[in-house]
Short mmCIF file of C-alpha atoms and ligand atoms in Angstrom, two decimals:
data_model
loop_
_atom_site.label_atom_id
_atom_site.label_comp_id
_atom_site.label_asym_id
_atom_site.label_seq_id
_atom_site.Cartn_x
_atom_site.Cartn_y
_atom_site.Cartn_z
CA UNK A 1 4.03 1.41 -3.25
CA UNK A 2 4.31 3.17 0.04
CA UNK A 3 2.06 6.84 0.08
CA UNK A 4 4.41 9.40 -1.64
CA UNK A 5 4.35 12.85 -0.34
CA UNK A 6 4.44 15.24 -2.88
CA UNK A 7 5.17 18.80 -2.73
CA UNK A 8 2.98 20.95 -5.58
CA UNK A 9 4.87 24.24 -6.57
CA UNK A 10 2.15 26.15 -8.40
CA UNK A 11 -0.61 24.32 -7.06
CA UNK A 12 -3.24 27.05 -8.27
CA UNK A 13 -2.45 26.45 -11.92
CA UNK A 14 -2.87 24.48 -15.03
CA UNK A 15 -0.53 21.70 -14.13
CA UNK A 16 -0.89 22.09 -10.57
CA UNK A 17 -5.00 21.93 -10.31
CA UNK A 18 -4.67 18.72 -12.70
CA UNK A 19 -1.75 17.05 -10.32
CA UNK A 20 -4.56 17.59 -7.57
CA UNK A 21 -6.81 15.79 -9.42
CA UNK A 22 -4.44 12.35 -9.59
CA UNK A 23 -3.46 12.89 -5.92
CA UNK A 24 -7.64 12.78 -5.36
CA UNK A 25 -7.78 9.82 -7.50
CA UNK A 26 -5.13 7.82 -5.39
CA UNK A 27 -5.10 8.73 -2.01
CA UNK A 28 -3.15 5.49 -0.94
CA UNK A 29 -0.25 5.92 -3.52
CA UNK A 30 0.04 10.29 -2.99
CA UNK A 31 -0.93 12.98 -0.34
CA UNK A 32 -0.08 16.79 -0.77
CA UNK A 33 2.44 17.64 1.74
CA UNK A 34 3.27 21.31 0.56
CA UNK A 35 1.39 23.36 -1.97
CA UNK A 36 2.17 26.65 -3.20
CA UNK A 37 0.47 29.49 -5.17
CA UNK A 38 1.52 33.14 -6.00
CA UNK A 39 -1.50 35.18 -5.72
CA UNK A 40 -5.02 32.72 -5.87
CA UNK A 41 -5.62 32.75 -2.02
CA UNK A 42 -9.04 31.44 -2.08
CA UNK A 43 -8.23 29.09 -4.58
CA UNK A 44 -5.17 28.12 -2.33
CA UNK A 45 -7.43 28.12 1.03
CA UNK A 46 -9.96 25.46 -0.93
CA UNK A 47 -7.02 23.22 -1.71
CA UNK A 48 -5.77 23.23 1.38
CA UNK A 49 -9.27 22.59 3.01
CA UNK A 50 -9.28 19.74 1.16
CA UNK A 51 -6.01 18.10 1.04
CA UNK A 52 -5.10 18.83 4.38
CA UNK A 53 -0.95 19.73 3.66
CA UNK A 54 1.05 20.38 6.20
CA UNK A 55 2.40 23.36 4.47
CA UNK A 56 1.06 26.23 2.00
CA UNK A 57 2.90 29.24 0.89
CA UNK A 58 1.09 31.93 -0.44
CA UNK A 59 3.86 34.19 -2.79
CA UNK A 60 1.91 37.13 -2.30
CA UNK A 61 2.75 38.53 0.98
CA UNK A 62 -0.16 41.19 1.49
CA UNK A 63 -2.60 37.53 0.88
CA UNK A 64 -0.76 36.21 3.60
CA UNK A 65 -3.25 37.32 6.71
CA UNK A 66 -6.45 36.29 4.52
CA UNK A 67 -4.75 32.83 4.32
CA UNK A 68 -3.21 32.48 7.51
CA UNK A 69 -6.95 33.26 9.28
CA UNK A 70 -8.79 30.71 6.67
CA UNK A 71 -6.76 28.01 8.02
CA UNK A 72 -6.29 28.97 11.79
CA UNK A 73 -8.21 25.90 12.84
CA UNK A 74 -5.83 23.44 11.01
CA UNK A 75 -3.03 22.21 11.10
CA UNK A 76 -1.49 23.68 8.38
CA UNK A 77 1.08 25.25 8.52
CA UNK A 78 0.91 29.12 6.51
CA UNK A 79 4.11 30.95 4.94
CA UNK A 80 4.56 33.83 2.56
CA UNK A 81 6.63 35.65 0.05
CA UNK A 82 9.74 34.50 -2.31
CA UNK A 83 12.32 33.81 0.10
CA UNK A 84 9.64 31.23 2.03
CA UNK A 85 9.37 29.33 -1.27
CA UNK A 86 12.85 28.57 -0.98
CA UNK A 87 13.26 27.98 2.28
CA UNK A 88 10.60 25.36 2.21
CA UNK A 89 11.95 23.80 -0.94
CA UNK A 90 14.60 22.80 1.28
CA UNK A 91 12.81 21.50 4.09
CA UNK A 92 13.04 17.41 4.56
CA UNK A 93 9.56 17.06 5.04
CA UNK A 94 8.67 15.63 1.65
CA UNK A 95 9.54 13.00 -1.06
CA UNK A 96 9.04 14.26 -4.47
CA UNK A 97 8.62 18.19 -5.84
CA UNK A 98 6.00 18.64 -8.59
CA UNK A 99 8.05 21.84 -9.97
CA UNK A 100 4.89 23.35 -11.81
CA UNK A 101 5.45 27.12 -11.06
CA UNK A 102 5.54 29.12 -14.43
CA UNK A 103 9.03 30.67 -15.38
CA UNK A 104 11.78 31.95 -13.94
CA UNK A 105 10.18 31.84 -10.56
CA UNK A 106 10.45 27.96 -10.59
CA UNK A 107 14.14 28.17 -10.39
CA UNK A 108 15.26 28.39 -7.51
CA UNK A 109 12.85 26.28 -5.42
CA UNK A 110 13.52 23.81 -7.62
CA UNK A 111 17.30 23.82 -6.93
CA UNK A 112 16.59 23.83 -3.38
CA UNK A 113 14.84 21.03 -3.57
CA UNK A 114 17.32 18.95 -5.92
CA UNK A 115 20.39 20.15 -3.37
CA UNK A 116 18.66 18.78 -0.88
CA UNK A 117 18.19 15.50 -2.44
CA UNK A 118 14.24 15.68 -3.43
CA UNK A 119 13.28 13.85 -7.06
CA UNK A 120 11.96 16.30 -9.25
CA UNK A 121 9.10 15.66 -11.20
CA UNK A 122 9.65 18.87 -13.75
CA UNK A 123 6.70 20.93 -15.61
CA UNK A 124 8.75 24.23 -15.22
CA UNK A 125 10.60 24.23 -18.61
CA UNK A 126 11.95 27.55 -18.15
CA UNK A 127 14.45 25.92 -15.21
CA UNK A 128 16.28 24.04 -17.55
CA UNK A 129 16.16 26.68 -20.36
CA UNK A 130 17.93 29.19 -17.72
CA UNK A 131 20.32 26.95 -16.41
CA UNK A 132 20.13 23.61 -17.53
CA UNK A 133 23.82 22.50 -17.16
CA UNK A 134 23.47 23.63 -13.82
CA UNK A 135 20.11 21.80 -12.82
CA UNK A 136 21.52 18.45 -14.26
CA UNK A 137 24.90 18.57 -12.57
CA UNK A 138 23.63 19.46 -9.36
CA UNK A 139 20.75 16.44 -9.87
CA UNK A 140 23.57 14.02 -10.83
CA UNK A 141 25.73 14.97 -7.81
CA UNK A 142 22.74 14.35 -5.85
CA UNK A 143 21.90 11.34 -7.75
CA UNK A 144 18.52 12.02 -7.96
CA UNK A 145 15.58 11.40 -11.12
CA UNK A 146 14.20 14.74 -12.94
CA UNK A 147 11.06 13.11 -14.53
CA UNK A 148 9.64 14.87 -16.98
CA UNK A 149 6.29 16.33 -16.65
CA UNK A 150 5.95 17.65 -20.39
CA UNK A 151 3.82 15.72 -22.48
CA UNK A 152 6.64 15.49 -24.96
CA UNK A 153 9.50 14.59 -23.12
CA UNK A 154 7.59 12.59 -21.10
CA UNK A 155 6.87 10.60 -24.18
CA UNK A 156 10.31 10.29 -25.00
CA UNK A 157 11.37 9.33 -21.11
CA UNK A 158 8.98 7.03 -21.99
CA UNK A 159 10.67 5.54 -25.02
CA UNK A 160 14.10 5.55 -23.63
CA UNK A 161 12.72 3.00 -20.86
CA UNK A 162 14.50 -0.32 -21.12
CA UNK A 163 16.93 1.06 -23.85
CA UNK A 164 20.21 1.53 -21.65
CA UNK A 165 23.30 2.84 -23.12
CA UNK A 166 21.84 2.15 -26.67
CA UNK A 167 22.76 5.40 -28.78
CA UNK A 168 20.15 7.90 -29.83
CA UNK A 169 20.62 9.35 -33.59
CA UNK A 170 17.81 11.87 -32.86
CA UNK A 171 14.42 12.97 -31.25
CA UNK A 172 11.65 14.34 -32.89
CA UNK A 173 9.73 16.81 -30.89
CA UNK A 174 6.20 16.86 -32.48
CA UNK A 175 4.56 20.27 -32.13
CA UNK A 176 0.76 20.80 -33.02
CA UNK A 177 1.32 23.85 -34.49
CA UNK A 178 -0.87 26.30 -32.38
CA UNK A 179 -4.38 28.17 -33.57
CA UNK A 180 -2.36 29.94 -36.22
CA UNK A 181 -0.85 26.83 -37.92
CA UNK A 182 -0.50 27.78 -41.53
CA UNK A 183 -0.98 31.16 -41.13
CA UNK A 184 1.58 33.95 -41.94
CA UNK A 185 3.01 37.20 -41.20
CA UNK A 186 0.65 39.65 -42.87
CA UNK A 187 -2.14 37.80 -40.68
CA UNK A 188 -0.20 37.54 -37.56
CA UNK A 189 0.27 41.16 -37.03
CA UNK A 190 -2.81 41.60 -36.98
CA UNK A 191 -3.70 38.46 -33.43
CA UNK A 192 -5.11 39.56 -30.25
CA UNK A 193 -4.82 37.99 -26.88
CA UNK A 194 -8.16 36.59 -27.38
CA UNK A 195 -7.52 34.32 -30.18
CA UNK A 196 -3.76 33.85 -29.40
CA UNK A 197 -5.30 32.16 -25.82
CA UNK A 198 -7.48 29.80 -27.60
CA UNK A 199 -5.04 26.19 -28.18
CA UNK A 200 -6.96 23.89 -30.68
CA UNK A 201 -6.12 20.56 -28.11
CA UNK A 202 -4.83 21.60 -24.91
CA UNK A 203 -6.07 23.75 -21.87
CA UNK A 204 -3.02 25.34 -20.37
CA UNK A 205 -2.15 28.68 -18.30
CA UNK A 206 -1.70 31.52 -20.55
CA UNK A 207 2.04 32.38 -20.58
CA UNK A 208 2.45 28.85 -21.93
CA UNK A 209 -0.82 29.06 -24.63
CA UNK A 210 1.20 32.35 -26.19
CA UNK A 211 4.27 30.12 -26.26
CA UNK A 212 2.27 27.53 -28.04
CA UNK A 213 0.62 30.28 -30.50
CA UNK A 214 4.38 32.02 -31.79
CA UNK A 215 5.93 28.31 -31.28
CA UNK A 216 8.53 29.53 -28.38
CA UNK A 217 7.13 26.71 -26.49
CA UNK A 218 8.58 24.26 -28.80
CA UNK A 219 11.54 26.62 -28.64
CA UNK A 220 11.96 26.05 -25.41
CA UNK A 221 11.39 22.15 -25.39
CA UNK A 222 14.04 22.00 -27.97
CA UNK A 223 16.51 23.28 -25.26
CA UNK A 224 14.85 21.06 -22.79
CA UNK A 225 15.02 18.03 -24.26
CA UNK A 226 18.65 19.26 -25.26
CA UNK A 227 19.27 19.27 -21.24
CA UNK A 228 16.91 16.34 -20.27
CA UNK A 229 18.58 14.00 -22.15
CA UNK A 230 22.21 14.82 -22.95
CA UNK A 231 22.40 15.50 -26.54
CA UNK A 232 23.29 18.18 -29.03
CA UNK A 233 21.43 20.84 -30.53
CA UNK A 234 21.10 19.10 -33.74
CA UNK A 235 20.15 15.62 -32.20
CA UNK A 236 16.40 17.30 -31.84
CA UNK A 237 14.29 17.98 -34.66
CA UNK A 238 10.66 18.99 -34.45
CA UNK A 239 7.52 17.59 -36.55
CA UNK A 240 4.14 19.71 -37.02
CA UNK A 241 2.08 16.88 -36.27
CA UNK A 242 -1.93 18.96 -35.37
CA UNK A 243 -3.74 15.77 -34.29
CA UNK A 244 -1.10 15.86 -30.86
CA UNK A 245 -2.16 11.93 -30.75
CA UNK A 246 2.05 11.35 -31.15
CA UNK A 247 3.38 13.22 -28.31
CA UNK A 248 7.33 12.64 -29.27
CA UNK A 249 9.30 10.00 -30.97
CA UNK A 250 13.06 8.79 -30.64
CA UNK A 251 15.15 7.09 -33.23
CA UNK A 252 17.96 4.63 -32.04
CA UNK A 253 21.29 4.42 -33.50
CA UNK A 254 19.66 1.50 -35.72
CA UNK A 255 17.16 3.79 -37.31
CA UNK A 256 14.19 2.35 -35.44
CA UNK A 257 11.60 4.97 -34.13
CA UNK A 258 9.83 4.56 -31.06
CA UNK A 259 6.92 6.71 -30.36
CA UNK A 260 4.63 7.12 -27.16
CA UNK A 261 0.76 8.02 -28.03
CA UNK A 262 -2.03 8.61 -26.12
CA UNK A 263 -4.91 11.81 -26.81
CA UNK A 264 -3.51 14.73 -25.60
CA UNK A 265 -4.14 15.33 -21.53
CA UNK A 266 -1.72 16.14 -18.84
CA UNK A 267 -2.98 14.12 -16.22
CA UNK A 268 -1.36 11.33 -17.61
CA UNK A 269 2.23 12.77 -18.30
CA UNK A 270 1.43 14.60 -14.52
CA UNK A 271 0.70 10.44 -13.13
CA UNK A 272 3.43 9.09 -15.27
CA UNK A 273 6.22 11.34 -12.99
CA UNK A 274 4.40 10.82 -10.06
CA UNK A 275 4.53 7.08 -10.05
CA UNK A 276 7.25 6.25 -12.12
CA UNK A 277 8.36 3.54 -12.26
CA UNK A 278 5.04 1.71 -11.96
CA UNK A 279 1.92 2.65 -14.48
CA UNK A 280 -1.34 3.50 -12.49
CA UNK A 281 -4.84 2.80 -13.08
CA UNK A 282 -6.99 5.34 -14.35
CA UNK A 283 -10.42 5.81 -16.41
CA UNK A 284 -9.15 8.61 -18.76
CA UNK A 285 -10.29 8.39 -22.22
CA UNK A 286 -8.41 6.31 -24.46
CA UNK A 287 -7.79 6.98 -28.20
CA UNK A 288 -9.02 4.52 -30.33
CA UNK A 289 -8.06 3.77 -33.84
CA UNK A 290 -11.06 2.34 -34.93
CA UNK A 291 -12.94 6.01 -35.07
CA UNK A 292 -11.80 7.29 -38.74
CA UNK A 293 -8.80 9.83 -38.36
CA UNK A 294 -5.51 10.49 -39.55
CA UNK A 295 -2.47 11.26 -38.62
CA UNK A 296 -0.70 14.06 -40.57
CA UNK A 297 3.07 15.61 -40.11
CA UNK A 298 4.69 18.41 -41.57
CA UNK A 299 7.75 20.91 -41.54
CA UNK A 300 7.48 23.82 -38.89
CA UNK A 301 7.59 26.99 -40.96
CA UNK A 302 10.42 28.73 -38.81
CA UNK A 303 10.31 32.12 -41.41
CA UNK A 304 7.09 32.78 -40.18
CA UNK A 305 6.95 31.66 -36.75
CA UNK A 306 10.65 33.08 -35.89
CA UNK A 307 10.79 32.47 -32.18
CA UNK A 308 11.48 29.18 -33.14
CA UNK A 309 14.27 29.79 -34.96
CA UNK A 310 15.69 32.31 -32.22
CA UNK A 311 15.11 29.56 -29.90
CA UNK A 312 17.86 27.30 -32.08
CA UNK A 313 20.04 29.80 -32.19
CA UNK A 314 20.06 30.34 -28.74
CA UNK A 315 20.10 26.44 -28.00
CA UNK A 316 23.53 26.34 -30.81
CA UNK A 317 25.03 28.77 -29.23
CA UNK A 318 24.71 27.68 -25.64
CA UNK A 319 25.81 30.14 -22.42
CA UNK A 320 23.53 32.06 -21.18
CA UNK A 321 21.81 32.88 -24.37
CA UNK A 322 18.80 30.45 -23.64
CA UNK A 323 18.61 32.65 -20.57
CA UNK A 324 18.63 35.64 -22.17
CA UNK A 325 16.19 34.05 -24.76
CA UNK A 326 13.44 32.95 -21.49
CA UNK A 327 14.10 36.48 -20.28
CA UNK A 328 13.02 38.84 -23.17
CA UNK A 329 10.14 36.21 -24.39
CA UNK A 330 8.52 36.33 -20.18
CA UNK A 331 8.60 39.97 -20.81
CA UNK A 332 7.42 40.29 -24.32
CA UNK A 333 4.81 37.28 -23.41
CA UNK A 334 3.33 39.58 -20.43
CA UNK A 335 2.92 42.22 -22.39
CA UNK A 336 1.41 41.36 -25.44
CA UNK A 337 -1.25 39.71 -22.75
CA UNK A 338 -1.73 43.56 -21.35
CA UNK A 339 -2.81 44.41 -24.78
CA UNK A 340 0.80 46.45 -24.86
CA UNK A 341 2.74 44.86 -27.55
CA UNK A 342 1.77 43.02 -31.12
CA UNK A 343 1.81 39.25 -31.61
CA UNK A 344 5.10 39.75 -33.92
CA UNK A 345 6.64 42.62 -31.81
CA UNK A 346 6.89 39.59 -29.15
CA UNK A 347 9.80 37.80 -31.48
CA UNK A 348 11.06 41.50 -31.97
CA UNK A 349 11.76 41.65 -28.36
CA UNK A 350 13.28 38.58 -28.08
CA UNK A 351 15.76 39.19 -31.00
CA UNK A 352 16.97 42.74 -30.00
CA UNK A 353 17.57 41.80 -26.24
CA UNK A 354 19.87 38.21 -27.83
CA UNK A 355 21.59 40.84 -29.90
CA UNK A 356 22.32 43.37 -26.55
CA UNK A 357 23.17 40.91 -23.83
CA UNK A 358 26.75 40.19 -23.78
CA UNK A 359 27.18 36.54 -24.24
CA UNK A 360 28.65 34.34 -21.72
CA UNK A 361 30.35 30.57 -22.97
CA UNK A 362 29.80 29.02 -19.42
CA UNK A 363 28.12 31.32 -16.22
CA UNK A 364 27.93 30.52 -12.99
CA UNK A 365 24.78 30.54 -11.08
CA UNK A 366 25.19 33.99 -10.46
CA UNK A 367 25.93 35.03 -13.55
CA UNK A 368 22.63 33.60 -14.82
CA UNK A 369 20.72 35.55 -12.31
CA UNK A 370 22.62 38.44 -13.98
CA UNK A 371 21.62 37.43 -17.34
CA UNK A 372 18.33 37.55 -16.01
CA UNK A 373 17.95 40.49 -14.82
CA UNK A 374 19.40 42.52 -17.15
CA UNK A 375 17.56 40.88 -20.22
CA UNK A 376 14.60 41.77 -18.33
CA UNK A 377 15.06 45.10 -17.84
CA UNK A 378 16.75 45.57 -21.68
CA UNK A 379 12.67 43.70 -22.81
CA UNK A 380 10.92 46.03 -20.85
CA UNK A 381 13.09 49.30 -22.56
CA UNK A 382 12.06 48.31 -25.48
CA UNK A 383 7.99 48.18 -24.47
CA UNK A 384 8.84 51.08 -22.39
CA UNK A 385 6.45 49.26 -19.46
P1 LIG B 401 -0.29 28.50 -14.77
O1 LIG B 401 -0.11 29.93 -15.10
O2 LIG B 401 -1.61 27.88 -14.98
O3 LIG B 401 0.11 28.24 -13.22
C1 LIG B 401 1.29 28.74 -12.71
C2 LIG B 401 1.43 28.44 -11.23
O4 LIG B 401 2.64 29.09 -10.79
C3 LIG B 401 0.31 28.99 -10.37
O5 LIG B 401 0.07 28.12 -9.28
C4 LIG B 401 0.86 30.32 -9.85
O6 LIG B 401 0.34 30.68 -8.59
C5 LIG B 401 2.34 30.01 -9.74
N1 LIG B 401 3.18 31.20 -9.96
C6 LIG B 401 3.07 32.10 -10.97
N2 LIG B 401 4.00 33.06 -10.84
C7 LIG B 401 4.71 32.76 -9.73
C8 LIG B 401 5.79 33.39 -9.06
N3 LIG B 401 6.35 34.53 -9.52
N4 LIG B 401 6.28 32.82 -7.95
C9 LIG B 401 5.73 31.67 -7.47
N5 LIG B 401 4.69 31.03 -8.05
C10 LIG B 401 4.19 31.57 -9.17
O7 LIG B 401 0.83 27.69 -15.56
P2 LIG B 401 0.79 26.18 -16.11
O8 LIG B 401 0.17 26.18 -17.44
O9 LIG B 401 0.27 25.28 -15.05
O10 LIG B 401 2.34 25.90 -16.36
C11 LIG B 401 3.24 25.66 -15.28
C12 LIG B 401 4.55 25.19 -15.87
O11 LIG B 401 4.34 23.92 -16.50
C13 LIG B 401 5.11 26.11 -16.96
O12 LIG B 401 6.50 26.16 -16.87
C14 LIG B 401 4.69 25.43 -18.25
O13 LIG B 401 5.57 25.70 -19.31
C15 LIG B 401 4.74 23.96 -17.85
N6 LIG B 401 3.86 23.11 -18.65
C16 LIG B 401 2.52 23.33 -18.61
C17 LIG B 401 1.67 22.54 -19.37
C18 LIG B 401 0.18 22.71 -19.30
O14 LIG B 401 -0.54 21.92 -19.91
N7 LIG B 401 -0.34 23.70 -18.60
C19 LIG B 401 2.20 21.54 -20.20
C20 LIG B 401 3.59 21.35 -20.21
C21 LIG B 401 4.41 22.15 -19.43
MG1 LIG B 402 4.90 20.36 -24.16
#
């Protein structure tokens, strides 16, 4: 393999710090050509110190002098704000985008980068939640790979290796359930950011550790996987599964079930897209079935975790409603982590802004942005931020 130059949107984050730490590890297969944060400057300037990119973009225009000075005396080349994100998304000066920006805000780069022909190794769920139909024409026009960075549909890329045109009956999305597996509603009202932020078996940046806690996240996966691999909404069911030792499983036409295991860490979902097709080397910990364990599954309890349910609806009814879904949970998500909304009031949100938005069967680009926005600013009325 020749040295593949990788471009990390959202450097400064979960994903991003641990897609540093495989580009360290193998600094003959990857370098860090661009890397991008929205507001960690010194955490940014350190990265940059170290992997030597020839870009950084700093989101945060007012960081942009602090940045710009810290790396006068390399070569590195220093841009800032929204627009710059975009613009360097689309510069030819890179072979593979790491799309690990959280939310919304990973859109667009990431469909500069796929119009100009750049394989997409994809963390950002959210872009195919807004406008998946979009991102996977545009990537098939292009003819170019979006490889999975999520553990689960990583798992199931994995699966669906070497199978072809073989038929898939189904997926099955396993979900470990969050801190409050078990729990219900009279105890839930009750959750504050503290305990919501604390994942029994992953480490993760907090809009997606909320997601994980009121089961959005697997919400949102649903309608990923939905996108990633062409099927309909009721082709993807989801397992409670706590141990996260199963990350996802597919069953072929034949009723075989295939299922990709490892213990739970993104570096190696984060390697797996960087390398693909070849498997890497590396000294992570390996689970091992002779330690006394078990594996347990159960049925996600959608009455009491209702985003998850909202999130099905949305997916079934297609349009912009997935859109209008990602918009109102951001907002909701944001502030119930400024201590301004409830942990249920967050699926409130959600379902009061699907019930305003008017729905649209099949929106354009545009339209989506419009979805956006107004969703967004319907969420916030109703936390009057
Ligand atoms: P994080 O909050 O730790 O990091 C987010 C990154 O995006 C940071 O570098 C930040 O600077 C940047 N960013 C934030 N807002 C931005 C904006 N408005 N414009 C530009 N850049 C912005 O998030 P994370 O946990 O690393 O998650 C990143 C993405 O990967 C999310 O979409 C998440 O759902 C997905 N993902 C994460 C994990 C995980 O283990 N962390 C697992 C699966 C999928
Ligand atoms: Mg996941």
């Amino acid at each position: 393999m020749s040295q593949k130059r990788i471009a990390l949107f959202g450097s400064t984050g979960s994903i991003g710090t641990q897609a540093l730490d495989v580009i360290a590890a193998n600094p003959d297969l990857f370098s860090a050509e661009v890397l991008t944060a929205q507001t960690n400057d010194t955490l940014l300037i350190k990265q940059a110190l170290q992997f030597n990119p020839n870009i950084v973009v700093i989101g945060d225009e007012k960081k942009y002098p602090i940045v710009k000075e810290a790396l006068a005396h390399t070569h590195t080349k220093v841009f800032a704000g929204e627009k710059a994100l975009e613009e360097v998304a689309s510069l030819d000066c890179y072979d593979m985008m790491l799309a690990a920006i959280v939310g919304y805000a990973g859109l667009k780069p990431t469909l500069c980068a796929i119009e100009i022909g750049k394989p997409i190794a994809l963390a950002n769920k959210e872009t195919l939640v807004v406008a998946g139909d979009i991102i996977m024409r545009t990537a098939a026009e292009k003819r170019i790979p979006i490889i999975p960075v999520d553990s689960e549909h990583s798992a199931i890329f994995q699966c669906l290796v070497g199978e072809g045109r073989n038929r898939i009956e189904k997926i099955i999305l396993t979900a470990s359930g969050g801190p409050f597996l078990g729990k219900k509603p009279n105890f839930l009202v009750n959750v504050k950011k503290d305990h919501a932020l604390q994942h029994p078996n992953w480490t993760m940046g907090a809009k997606i550790t909320i997601d994980s806690a009121t089961l959005m996240n697997k919400g949102l996966e649903m309608i990923e996987a939905k996108w990633l691999f062409n099927l309909t909404y009721d082709q993807v069911q989801v397992v409670v599964h706590p141990q996260s030792i199963i990350h996802s499983m597919v069953q072929f036409t034949d009723g075989s079930i295939k299922a990709q295991m490892g213990l739970p860490d993104m570096k190696l979902p984060i390697q797996y897209a960087l390398a693909f097709p070849n498997r890497i080397h590396n000294d992570f910990p390996r689970y091992d079935f002779k330690k006394p364990g078990t594996l347990t599954f159960e049925e996600p309890d959608t009455k009491t975790f209702r985003n998850l349910a909202l999130a099905m609806e949305a997916m079934k009814q297609g349009g912009n409603m997935p859109c209008i879904l990602n918009a109102a949970n951001e907002i909701a998500v944001y502030a119930f982590l400024r201590n301004r909304i409830g942990f249920l009031d967050m699926t409130e949100v959600v379902e009061q802004t699907m019930a305003r938005i008017p729905f649209l069967p099949e929106p354009t680009l545009e339209e989506y942005f419009e979805t956006d926005g107004e969703a967004r600013n319907f969420a916030a009325s109703l936390i009057h931020m």
